[in-house]
């Protein structure tokens, strides 16, 4: 038989457990801005090089990215024009009508992907932008370091 004191103690433990689990819930993907880092393996490439991308999930949460045609990271890019960056531009694989695979990246993990530099169809200074999703429906965009082709 449970006494009233034991019942109170159990109630307090349940509330403490619930509150401690809530403190780790993310309210919005912007809460982890700066903890997700998109970078390239180098700062300069030739048109015939392959650009290796690193997406580091430094947050405590699982994130997801889209892989267009089950292979290429879904992203846009901007090109440096004199002093300003261009509007969002898209690599040609983003226009392909093929399935997008949702790929999850665990907390603390690094996801790697590669794209040929020739996909940019020009030379100059660029930054990449990848859309990061979190469940249930929050997302953010992360930008890479600038690099030259």
mmCIF file of C-alpha atoms in Angstrom:
data_model
loop_
_atom_site.group_PDB
_atom_site.id
_atom_site.type_symbol
_atom_site.label_atom_id
_atom_site.label_comp_id
_atom_site.label_asym_id
_atom_site.label_seq_id
_atom_site.Cartn_x
_atom_site.Cartn_y
_atom_site.Cartn_z
ATOM 1 C CA UNK A 1 0.000 0.000 0.000
ATOM 2 C CA UNK A 2 1.326 3.437 -0.968
ATOM 3 C CA UNK A 3 1.269 5.967 1.816
ATOM 4 C CA UNK A 4 0.500 9.618 1.198
ATOM 5 C CA UNK A 5 4.151 10.617 1.815
ATOM 6 C CA UNK A 6 5.442 8.047 -0.687
ATOM 7 C CA UNK A 7 2.834 9.227 -3.199
ATOM 8 C CA UNK A 8 4.039 12.855 -2.778
ATOM 9 C CA UNK A 9 7.668 11.812 -3.253
ATOM 10 C CA UNK A 10 6.802 9.885 -6.432
ATOM 11 C CA UNK A 11 4.866 12.889 -7.729
ATOM 12 C CA UNK A 12 7.815 15.231 -7.120
ATOM 13 C CA UNK A 13 10.208 12.795 -8.837
ATOM 14 C CA UNK A 14 7.919 12.568 -11.884
ATOM 15 C CA UNK A 15 7.684 16.373 -12.125
ATOM 16 C CA UNK A 16 11.475 16.785 -11.770
ATOM 17 C CA UNK A 17 12.039 14.121 -14.426
ATOM 18 C CA UNK A 18 9.593 15.837 -16.788
ATOM 19 C CA UNK A 19 11.142 19.282 -16.268
ATOM 20 C CA UNK A 20 14.680 18.026 -16.783
ATOM 21 C CA UNK A 21 13.693 16.347 -20.056
ATOM 22 C CA UNK A 22 11.991 19.563 -21.244
ATOM 23 C CA UNK A 23 15.087 21.653 -20.690
ATOM 24 C CA UNK A 24 16.771 19.805 -23.599
ATOM 25 C CA UNK A 25 13.895 20.184 -26.030
ATOM 26 C CA UNK A 26 14.650 22.572 -28.830
ATOM 27 C CA UNK A 27 11.977 25.132 -29.525
ATOM 28 C CA UNK A 28 13.262 26.334 -32.900
ATOM 29 C CA UNK A 29 16.152 25.487 -35.211
ATOM 30 C CA UNK A 30 17.499 29.013 -34.760
ATOM 31 C CA UNK A 31 18.352 27.927 -31.176
ATOM 32 C CA UNK A 32 21.267 25.947 -32.642
ATOM 33 C CA UNK A 33 22.448 28.595 -35.128
ATOM 34 C CA UNK A 34 26.249 28.616 -34.977
ATOM 35 C CA UNK A 35 26.414 24.989 -33.839
ATOM 36 C CA UNK A 36 25.904 23.647 -37.362
ATOM 37 C CA UNK A 37 28.925 24.408 -39.550
ATOM 38 C CA UNK A 38 29.151 23.986 -43.321
ATOM 39 C CA UNK A 39 32.676 24.208 -44.694
ATOM 40 C CA UNK A 40 34.770 23.252 -47.684
ATOM 41 C CA UNK A 41 38.018 21.325 -47.439
ATOM 42 C CA UNK A 42 39.999 24.133 -49.111
ATOM 43 C CA UNK A 43 39.727 27.822 -49.898
ATOM 44 C CA UNK A 44 40.723 27.556 -53.557
ATOM 45 C CA UNK A 45 39.937 25.112 -56.389
ATOM 46 C CA UNK A 46 40.485 24.709 -60.115
ATOM 47 C CA UNK A 47 37.514 23.976 -62.376
ATOM 48 C CA UNK A 48 38.603 20.315 -62.583
ATOM 49 C CA UNK A 49 38.754 19.853 -58.780
ATOM 50 C CA UNK A 50 36.196 18.198 -56.542
ATOM 51 C CA UNK A 51 34.935 20.289 -53.636
ATOM 52 C CA UNK A 52 34.622 18.266 -50.449
ATOM 53 C CA UNK A 53 31.909 19.553 -48.121
ATOM 54 C CA UNK A 54 31.825 19.013 -44.372
ATOM 55 C CA UNK A 55 28.626 19.568 -42.419
ATOM 56 C CA UNK A 56 29.378 19.426 -38.701
ATOM 57 C CA UNK A 57 26.478 18.957 -36.314
ATOM 58 C CA UNK A 58 27.889 20.484 -33.141
ATOM 59 C CA UNK A 59 24.467 20.609 -31.519
ATOM 60 C CA UNK A 60 22.947 18.144 -29.073
ATOM 61 C CA UNK A 61 20.156 17.335 -31.541
ATOM 62 C CA UNK A 62 19.669 15.220 -34.633
ATOM 63 C CA UNK A 63 19.288 17.251 -37.822
ATOM 64 C CA UNK A 64 18.299 16.362 -41.380
ATOM 65 C CA UNK A 65 19.395 17.450 -44.852
ATOM 66 C CA UNK A 66 18.075 16.650 -48.289
ATOM 67 C CA UNK A 67 20.158 14.723 -50.794
ATOM 68 C CA UNK A 68 18.971 15.481 -54.339
ATOM 69 C CA UNK A 69 19.016 12.404 -56.555
ATOM 70 C CA UNK A 70 20.044 10.538 -53.362
ATOM 71 C CA UNK A 71 23.569 11.913 -53.768
ATOM 72 C CA UNK A 72 24.058 15.694 -53.772
ATOM 73 C CA UNK A 73 23.425 17.950 -50.792
ATOM 74 C CA UNK A 74 20.462 20.205 -51.519
ATOM 75 C CA UNK A 75 21.830 23.729 -51.438
ATOM 76 C CA UNK A 76 22.106 27.027 -53.192
ATOM 77 C CA UNK A 77 25.093 29.308 -53.601
ATOM 78 C CA UNK A 78 25.975 32.967 -53.946
ATOM 79 C CA UNK A 79 28.700 34.507 -56.070
ATOM 80 C CA UNK A 80 30.693 37.566 -55.038
ATOM 81 C CA UNK A 81 29.923 40.479 -57.374
ATOM 82 C CA UNK A 82 32.282 43.410 -56.745
ATOM 83 C CA UNK A 83 31.331 44.275 -53.129
ATOM 84 C CA UNK A 84 28.073 42.342 -52.754
ATOM 85 C CA UNK A 85 26.880 38.754 -52.976
ATOM 86 C CA UNK A 86 24.496 37.697 -55.750
ATOM 87 C CA UNK A 87 20.966 36.502 -55.144
ATOM 88 C CA UNK A 88 20.605 32.769 -54.487
ATOM 89 C CA UNK A 89 21.806 30.646 -57.406
ATOM 90 C CA UNK A 90 21.306 26.914 -57.889
ATOM 91 C CA UNK A 91 23.590 24.137 -59.034
ATOM 92 C CA UNK A 92 22.221 22.293 -62.053
ATOM 93 C CA UNK A 93 21.397 19.112 -60.130
ATOM 94 C CA UNK A 94 18.808 21.081 -58.146
ATOM 95 C CA UNK A 95 16.733 21.300 -61.352
ATOM 96 C CA UNK A 96 16.690 17.534 -61.920
ATOM 97 C CA UNK A 97 13.388 15.781 -61.356
ATOM 98 C CA UNK A 98 14.661 12.991 -59.189
ATOM 99 C CA UNK A 99 13.871 11.921 -55.641
ATOM 100 C CA UNK A 100 15.309 13.712 -52.645
ATOM 101 C CA UNK A 101 16.496 11.436 -49.866
ATOM 102 C CA UNK A 102 16.208 12.780 -46.323
ATOM 103 C CA UNK A 103 19.484 12.108 -44.524
ATOM 104 C CA UNK A 104 19.747 12.456 -40.750
ATOM 105 C CA UNK A 105 22.922 13.590 -39.012
ATOM 106 C CA UNK A 106 23.281 12.614 -35.372
ATOM 107 C CA UNK A 107 24.361 15.051 -32.688
ATOM 108 C CA UNK A 108 28.123 15.554 -32.776
ATOM 109 C CA UNK A 109 28.495 13.847 -36.181
ATOM 110 C CA UNK A 110 30.132 15.126 -39.367
ATOM 111 C CA UNK A 111 28.485 14.541 -42.738
ATOM 112 C CA UNK A 112 30.658 14.685 -45.869
ATOM 113 C CA UNK A 113 29.602 15.231 -49.470
ATOM 114 C CA UNK A 114 31.362 16.218 -52.678
ATOM 115 C CA UNK A 115 30.528 18.220 -55.785
ATOM 116 C CA UNK A 116 32.585 18.873 -58.912
ATOM 117 C CA UNK A 117 33.766 22.509 -59.120
ATOM 118 C CA UNK A 118 32.720 22.544 -62.779
ATOM 119 C CA UNK A 119 29.059 22.553 -61.643
ATOM 120 C CA UNK A 120 29.393 26.267 -60.917
ATOM 121 C CA UNK A 121 29.791 27.053 -64.654
ATOM 122 C CA UNK A 122 31.999 30.045 -63.808
ATOM 123 C CA UNK A 123 34.939 31.146 -61.739
ATOM 124 C CA UNK A 124 34.992 33.570 -58.846
ATOM 125 C CA UNK A 125 34.364 33.609 -55.106
ATOM 126 C CA UNK A 126 31.393 31.652 -53.771
ATOM 127 C CA UNK A 127 29.590 30.639 -50.593
ATOM 128 C CA UNK A 128 27.253 27.659 -50.247
ATOM 129 C CA UNK A 129 23.951 27.656 -48.379
ATOM 130 C CA UNK A 130 22.399 24.437 -47.059
ATOM 131 C CA UNK A 131 18.954 24.078 -45.536
ATOM 132 C CA UNK A 132 19.002 22.196 -42.223
ATOM 133 C CA UNK A 133 15.778 20.678 -40.903
ATOM 134 C CA UNK A 134 14.714 19.651 -37.450
ATOM 135 C CA UNK A 135 11.601 17.811 -36.425
ATOM 136 C CA UNK A 136 8.769 18.548 -36.464
ATOM 137 C CA UNK A 137 8.919 21.527 -38.836
ATOM 138 C CA UNK A 138 11.729 23.907 -38.001
ATOM 139 C CA UNK A 139 14.622 24.727 -40.314
ATOM 140 C CA UNK A 140 17.523 27.097 -40.799
ATOM 141 C CA UNK A 141 20.042 27.922 -43.493
ATOM 142 C CA UNK A 142 23.780 27.642 -42.845
ATOM 143 C CA UNK A 143 26.450 29.250 -45.005
ATOM 144 C CA UNK A 144 29.882 27.914 -45.829
ATOM 145 C CA UNK A 145 33.173 29.682 -45.766
ATOM 146 C CA UNK A 146 33.951 31.678 -48.920
ATOM 147 C CA UNK A 147 36.010 29.790 -51.514
ATOM 148 C CA UNK A 148 37.421 30.496 -54.980
ATOM 149 C CA UNK A 149 37.262 28.583 -58.221
#
